[in-house]
mmCIF file of C-alpha atoms and ligand atoms in Angstrom:
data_model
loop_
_atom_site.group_PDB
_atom_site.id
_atom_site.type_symbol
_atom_site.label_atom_id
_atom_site.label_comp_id
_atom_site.label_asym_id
_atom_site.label_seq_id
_atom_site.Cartn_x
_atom_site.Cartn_y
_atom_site.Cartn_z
ATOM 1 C CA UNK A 1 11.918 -72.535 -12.485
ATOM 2 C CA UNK A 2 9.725 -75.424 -11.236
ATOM 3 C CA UNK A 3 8.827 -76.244 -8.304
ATOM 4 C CA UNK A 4 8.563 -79.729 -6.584
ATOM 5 C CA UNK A 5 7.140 -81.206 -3.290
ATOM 6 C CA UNK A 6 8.241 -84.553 -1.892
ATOM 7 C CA UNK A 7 7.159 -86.246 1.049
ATOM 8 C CA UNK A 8 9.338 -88.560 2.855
ATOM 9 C CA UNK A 9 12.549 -86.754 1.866
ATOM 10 C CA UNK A 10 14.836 -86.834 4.727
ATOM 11 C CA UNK A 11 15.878 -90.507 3.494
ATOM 12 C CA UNK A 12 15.684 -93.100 0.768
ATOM 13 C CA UNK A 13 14.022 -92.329 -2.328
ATOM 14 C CA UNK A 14 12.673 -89.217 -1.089
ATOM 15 C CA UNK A 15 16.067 -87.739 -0.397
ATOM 16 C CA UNK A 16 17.479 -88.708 -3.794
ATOM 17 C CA UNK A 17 14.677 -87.048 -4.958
ATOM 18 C CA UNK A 18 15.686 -83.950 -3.740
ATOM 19 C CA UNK A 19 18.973 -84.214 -4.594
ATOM 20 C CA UNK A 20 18.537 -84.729 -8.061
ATOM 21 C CA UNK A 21 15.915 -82.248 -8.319
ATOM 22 C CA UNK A 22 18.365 -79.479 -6.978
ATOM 23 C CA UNK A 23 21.007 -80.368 -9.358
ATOM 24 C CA UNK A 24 18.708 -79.933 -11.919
ATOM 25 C CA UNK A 25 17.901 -76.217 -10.995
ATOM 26 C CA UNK A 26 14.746 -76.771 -9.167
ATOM 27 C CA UNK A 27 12.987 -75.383 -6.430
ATOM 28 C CA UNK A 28 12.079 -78.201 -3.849
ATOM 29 C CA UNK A 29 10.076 -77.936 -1.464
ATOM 30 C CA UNK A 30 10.916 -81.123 1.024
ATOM 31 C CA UNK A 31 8.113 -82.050 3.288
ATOM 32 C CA UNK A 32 9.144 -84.525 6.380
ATOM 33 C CA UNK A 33 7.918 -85.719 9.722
ATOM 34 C CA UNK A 34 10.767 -84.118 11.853
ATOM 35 C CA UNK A 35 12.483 -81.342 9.983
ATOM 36 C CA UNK A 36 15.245 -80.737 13.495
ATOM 37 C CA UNK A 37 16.598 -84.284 12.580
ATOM 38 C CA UNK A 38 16.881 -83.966 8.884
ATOM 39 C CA UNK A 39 20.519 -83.538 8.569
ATOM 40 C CA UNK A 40 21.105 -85.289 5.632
ATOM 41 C CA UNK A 41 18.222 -83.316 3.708
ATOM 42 C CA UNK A 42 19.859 -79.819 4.858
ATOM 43 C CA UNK A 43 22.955 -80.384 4.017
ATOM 44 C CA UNK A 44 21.508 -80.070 0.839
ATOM 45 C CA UNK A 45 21.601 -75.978 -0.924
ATOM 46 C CA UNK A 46 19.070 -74.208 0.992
ATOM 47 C CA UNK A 47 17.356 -70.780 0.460
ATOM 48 C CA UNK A 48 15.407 -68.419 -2.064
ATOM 49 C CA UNK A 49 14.273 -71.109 -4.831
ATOM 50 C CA UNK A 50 16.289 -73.849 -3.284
ATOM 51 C CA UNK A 51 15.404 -76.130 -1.057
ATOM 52 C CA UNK A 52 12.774 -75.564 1.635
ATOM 53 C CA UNK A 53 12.335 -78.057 4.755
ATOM 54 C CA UNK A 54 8.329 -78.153 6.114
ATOM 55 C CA UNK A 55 7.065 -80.347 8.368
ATOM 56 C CA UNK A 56 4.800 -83.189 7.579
ATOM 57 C CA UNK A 57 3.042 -85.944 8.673
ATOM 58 C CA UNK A 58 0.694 -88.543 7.288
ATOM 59 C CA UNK A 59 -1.198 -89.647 9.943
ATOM 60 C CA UNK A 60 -2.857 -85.936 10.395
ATOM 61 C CA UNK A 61 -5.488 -85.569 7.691
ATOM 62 C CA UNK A 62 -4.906 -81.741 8.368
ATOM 63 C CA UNK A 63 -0.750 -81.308 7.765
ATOM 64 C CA UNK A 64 -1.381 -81.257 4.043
ATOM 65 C CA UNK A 65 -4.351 -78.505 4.483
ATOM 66 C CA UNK A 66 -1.805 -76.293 6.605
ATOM 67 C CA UNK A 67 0.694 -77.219 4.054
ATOM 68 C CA UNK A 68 -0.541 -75.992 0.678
ATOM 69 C CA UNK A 69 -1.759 -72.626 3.208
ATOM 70 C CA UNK A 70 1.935 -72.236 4.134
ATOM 71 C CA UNK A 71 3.326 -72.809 0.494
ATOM 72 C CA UNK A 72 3.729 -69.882 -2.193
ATOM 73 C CA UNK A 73 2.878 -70.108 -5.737
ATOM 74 C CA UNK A 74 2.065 -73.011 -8.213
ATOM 75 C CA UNK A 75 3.452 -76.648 -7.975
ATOM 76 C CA UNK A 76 4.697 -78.044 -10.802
ATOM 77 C CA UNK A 77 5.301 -82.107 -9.084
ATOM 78 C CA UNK A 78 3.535 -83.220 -6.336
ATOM 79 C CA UNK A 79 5.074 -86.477 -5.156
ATOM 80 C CA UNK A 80 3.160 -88.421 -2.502
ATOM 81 C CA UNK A 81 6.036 -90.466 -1.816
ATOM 82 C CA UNK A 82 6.430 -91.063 1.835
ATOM 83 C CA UNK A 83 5.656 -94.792 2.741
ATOM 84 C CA UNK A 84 5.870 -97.446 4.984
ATOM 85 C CA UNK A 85 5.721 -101.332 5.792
ATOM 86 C CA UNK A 86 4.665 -102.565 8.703
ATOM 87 C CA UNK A 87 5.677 -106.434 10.125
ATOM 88 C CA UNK A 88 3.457 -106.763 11.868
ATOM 89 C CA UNK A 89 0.584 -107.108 8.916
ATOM 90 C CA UNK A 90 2.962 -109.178 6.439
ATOM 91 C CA UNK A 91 1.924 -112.880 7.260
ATOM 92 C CA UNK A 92 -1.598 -114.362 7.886
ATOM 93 C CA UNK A 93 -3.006 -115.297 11.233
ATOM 94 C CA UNK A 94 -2.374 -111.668 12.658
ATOM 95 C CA UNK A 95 -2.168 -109.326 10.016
ATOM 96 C CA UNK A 96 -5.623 -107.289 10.703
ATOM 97 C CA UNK A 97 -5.568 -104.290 13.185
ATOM 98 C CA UNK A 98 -3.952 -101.223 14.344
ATOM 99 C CA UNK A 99 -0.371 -101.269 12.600
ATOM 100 C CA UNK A 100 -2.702 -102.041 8.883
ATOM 101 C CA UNK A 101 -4.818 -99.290 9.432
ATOM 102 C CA UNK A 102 -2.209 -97.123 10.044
ATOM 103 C CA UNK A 103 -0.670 -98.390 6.601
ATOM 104 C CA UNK A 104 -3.944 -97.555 4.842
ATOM 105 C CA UNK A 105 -3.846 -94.036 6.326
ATOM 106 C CA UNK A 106 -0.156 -93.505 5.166
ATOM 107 C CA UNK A 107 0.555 -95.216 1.762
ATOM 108 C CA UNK A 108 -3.433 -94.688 0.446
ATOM 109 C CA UNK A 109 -5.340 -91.991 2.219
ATOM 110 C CA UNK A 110 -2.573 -89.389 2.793
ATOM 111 C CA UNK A 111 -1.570 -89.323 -1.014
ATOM 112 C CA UNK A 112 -4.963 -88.801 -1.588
ATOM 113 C CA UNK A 113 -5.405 -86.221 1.202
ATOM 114 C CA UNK A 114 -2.043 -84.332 -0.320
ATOM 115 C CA UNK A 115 -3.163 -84.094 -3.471
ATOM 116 C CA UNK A 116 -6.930 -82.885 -2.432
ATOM 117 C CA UNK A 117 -4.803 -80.099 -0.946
ATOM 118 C CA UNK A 118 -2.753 -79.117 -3.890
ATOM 119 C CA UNK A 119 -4.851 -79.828 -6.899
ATOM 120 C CA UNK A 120 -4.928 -75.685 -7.189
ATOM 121 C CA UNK A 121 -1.319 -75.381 -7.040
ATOM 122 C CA UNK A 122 -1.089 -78.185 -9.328
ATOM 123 C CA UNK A 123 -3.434 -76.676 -12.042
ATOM 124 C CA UNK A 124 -1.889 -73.068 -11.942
ATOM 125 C CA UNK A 125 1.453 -74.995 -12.493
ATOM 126 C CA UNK A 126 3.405 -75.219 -15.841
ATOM 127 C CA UNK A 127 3.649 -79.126 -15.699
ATOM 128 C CA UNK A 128 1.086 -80.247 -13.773
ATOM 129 C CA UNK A 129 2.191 -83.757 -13.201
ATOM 130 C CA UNK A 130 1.078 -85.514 -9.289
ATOM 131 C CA UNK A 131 3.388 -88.797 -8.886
ATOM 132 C CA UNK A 132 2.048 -91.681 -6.305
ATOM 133 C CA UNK A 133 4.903 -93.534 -5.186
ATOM 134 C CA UNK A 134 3.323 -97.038 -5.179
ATOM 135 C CA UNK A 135 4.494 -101.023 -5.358
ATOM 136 C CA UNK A 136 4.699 -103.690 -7.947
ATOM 137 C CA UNK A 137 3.371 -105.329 -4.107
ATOM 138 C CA UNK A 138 0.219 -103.423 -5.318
ATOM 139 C CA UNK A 139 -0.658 -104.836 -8.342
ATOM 140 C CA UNK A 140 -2.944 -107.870 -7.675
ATOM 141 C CA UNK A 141 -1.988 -109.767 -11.105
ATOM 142 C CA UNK A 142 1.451 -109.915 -9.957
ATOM 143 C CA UNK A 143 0.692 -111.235 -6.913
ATOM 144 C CA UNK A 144 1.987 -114.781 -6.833
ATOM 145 C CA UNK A 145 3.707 -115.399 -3.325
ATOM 146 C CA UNK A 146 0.579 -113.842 -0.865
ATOM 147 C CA UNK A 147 1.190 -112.488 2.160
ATOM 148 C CA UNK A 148 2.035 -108.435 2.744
ATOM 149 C CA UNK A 149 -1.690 -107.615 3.640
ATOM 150 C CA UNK A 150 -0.971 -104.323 4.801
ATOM 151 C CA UNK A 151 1.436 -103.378 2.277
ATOM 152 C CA UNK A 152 -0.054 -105.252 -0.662
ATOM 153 C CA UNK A 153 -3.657 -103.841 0.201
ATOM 154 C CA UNK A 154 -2.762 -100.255 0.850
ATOM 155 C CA UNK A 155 -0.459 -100.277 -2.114
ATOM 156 C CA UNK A 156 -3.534 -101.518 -4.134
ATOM 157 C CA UNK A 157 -5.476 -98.818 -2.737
ATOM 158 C CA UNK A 158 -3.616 -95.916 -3.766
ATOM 159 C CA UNK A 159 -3.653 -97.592 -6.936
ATOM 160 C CA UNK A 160 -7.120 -98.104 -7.377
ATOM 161 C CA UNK A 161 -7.183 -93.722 -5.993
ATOM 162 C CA UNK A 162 -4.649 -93.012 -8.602
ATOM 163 C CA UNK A 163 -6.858 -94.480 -11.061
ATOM 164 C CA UNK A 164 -9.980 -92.354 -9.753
ATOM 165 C CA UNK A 165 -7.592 -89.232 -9.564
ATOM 166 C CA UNK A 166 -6.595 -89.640 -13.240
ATOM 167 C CA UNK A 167 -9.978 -89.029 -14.577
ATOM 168 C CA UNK A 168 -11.488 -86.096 -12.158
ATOM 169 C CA UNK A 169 -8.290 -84.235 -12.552
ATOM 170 C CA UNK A 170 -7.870 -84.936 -16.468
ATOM 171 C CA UNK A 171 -9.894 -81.410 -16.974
ATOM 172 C CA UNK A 172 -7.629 -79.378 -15.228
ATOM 173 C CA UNK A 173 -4.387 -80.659 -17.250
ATOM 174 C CA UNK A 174 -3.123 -83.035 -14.759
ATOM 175 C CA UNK A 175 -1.183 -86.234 -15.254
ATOM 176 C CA UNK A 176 -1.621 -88.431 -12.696
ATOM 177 C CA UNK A 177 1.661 -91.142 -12.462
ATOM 178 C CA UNK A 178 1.863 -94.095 -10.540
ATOM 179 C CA UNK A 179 4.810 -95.538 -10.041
ATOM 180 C CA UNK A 180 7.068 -98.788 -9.297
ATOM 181 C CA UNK A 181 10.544 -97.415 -8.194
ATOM 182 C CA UNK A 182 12.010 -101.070 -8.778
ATOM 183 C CA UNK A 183 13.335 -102.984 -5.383
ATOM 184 C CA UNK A 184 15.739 -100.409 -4.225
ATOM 185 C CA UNK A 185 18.570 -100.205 -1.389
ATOM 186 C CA UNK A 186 17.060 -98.233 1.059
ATOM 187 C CA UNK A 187 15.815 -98.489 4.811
ATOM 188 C CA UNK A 188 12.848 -99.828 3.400
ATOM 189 C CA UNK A 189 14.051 -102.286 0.065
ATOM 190 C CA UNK A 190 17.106 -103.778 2.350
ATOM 191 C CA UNK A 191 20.591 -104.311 0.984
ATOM 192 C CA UNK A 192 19.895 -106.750 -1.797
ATOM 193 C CA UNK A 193 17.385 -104.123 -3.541
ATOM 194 C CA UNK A 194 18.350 -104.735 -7.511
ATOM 195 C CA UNK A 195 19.142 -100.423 -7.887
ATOM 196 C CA UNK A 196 20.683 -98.193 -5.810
ATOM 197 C CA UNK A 197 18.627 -94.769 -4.898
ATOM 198 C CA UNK A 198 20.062 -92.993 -8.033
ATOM 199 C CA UNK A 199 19.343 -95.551 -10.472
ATOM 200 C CA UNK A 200 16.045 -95.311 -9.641
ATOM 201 C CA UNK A 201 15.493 -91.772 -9.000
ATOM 202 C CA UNK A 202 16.800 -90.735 -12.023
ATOM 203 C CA UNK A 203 14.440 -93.311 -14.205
ATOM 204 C CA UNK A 204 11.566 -91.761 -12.145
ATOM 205 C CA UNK A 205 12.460 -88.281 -13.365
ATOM 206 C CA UNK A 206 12.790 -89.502 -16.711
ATOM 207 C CA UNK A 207 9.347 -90.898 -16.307
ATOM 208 C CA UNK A 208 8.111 -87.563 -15.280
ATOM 209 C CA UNK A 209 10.122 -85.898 -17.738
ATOM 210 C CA UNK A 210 8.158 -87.488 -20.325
ATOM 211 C CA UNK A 211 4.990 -86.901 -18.499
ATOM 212 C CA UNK A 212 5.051 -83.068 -19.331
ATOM 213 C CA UNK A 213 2.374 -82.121 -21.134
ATOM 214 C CA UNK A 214 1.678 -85.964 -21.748
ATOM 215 C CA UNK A 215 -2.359 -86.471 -20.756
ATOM 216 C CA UNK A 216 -1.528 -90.619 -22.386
ATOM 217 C CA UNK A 217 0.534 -91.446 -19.557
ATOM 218 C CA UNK A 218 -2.140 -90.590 -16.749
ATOM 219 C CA UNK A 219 -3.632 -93.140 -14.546
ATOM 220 C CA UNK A 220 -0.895 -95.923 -15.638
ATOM 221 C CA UNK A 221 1.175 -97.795 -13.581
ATOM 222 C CA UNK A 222 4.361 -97.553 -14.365
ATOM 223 C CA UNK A 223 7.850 -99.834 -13.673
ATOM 224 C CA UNK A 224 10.495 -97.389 -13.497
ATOM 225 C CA UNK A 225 11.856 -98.941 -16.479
ATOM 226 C CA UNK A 226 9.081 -97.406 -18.366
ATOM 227 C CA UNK A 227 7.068 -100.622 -18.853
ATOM 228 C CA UNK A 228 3.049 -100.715 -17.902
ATOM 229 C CA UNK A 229 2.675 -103.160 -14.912
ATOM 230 C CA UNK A 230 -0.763 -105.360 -14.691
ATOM 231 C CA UNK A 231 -2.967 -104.174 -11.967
HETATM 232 P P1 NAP B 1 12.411 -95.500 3.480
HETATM 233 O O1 NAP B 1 13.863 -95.278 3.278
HETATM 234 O O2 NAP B 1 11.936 -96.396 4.551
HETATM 235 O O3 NAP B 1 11.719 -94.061 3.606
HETATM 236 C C1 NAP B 1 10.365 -93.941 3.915
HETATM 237 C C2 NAP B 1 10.063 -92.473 4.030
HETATM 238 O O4 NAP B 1 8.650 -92.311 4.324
HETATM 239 C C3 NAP B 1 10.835 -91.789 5.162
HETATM 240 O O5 NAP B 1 11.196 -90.496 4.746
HETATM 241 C C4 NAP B 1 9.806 -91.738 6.271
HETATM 242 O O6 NAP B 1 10.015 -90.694 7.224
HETATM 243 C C5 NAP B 1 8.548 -91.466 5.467
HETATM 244 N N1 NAP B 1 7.368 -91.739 6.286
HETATM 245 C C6 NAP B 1 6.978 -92.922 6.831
HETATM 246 N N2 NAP B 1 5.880 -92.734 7.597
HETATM 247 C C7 NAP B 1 5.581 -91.409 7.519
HETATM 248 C C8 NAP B 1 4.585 -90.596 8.085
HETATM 249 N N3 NAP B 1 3.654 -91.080 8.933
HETATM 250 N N4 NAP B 1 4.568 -89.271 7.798
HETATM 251 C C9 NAP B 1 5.498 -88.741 6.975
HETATM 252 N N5 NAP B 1 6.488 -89.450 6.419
HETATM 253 C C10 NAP B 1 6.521 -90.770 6.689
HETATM 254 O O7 NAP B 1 11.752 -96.100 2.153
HETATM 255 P P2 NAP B 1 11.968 -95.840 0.591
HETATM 256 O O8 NAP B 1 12.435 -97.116 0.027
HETATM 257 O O9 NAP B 1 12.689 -94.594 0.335
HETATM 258 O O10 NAP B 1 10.425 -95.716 0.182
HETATM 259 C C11 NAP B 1 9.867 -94.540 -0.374
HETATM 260 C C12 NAP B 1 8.581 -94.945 -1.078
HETATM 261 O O11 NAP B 1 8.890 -95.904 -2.107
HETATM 262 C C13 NAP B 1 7.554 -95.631 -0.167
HETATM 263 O O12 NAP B 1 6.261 -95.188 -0.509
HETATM 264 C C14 NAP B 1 7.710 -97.114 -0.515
HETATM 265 O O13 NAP B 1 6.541 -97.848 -0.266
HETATM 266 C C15 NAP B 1 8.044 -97.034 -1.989
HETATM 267 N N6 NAP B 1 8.724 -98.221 -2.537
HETATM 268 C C16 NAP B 1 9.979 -98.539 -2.165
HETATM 269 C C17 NAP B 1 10.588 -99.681 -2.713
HETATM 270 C C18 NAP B 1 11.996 -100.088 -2.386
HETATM 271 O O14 NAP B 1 12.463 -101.135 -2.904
HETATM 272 N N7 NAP B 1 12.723 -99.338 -1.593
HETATM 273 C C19 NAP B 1 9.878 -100.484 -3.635
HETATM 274 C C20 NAP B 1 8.579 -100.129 -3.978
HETATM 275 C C21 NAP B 1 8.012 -98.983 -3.428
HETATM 276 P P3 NAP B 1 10.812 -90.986 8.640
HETATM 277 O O15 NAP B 1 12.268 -90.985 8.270
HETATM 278 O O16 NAP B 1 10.390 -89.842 9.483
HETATM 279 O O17 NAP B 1 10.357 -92.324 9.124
#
């Protein structure tokens, strides 16, 4: 059976995520900021090789260390995909300070903090495959409207770590995905999002499907249509 952990998975993508892993007969290991108010998430089948609910947080460099201490046995996904976008940083004239730090240390450095954690698990796992949930906001040749600072430059951070993560982990058999979900209806994507949380979730896991065992697809940045996106 494999074994998956997914940040950010008491709603949105993260959620479907679990949903569709279960169905599929994995174990899933859901990792969220406030596990008492995850109703949604444990109304889900939990128990032995089911679904687990651990507490997480990306703004403490340390929850991922006490994490991977807490957590039995190989991981076979490790999906950095908690995220957020803050208002505050979207438009020029104000964009610089607190709230764009704190997207930096959520959508870059805590994937890369997470998967500094796991990379053991990962290895000693049958797939070995780490997905980055990043942005088509990211990618700096597709930038033609300006604006998101925060989001745009953190997004193009944890591409630019992806990237790095690619090559140092390529010895140890991991594939390192990042990935455009598509503009999706969620808290985050807003009700005119082009795909609904399935649509996209289940292209993602066809993605990482295919990234089994697949050393080509690491360090690319995919569309969740399967397409390469410029950086
Ligand atoms: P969402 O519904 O807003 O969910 C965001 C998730 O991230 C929530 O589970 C949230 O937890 C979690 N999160 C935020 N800050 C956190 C923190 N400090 N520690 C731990 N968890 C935290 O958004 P979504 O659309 O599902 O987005 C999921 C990912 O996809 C994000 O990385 C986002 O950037 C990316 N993405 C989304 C779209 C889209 O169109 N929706 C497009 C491109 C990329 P709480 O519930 O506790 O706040």
């Amino acid at each position: 059976m494999f074994h998956a952990l997914i940040t950010g998975a008491n709603r949105g993508l993260g959620l479907e995520h679990a949903r569709q892993l279960l169905e599929r007969g994995w174990h899933v290991t859901a990792a969220v900021r406030d596990p008492d108010a995850a109703s949604e998430l444990k109304a889900l089948p939990q128990g032995e090789g089911k679904l687990d609910v651990v507490a997480y947080d990306a703004t403490d460099f340390e929850s991922p260390k006490r994490l991977a201490a807490e957590i039995d046995g190989p991981i076979d996904l490790l999906f950095a995909n908690a995220g957020m976008m803050a208002p505050e940083t979207r438009s020029f004239g104000s964009a610089a300070g607190e709230a764009m730090a704190l997207e930096f240390q959520v959508n870059a450095i805590a994937p890369l903090a997470l998967v500094e954690a796991f990379a053991d698990k990962v290895a000693t796992s049958e797939m070995k495959v780490v997905a980055l949930q990043s942005s088509r906001m990211g990618s700096i040749a597709d930038n033609g409207s300006g604006g998101g600072y925060g989001y745009r430059g953190s997004k193009a951070a944890l591409n630019a770590i992806g990237k790095s993560l690619s090559h140092d982990l390529a010895d140890r058999g991991i594939v390192v995905l990042i990935l455009h979900p598509g503009w999706v209806r969620t808290d985050m994507g807003g009700p005119n999002g082009q795909l609904t949380v399935q649509e996209s979730v289940e292209g993602q896991l066809d993605l990482i499907a295919r990234a089994y065992g697949n050393p080509a697809m690491s360090g690319r940045f995919f569309h969740v249509s399967g397409q390469d996106l410029p950086w």
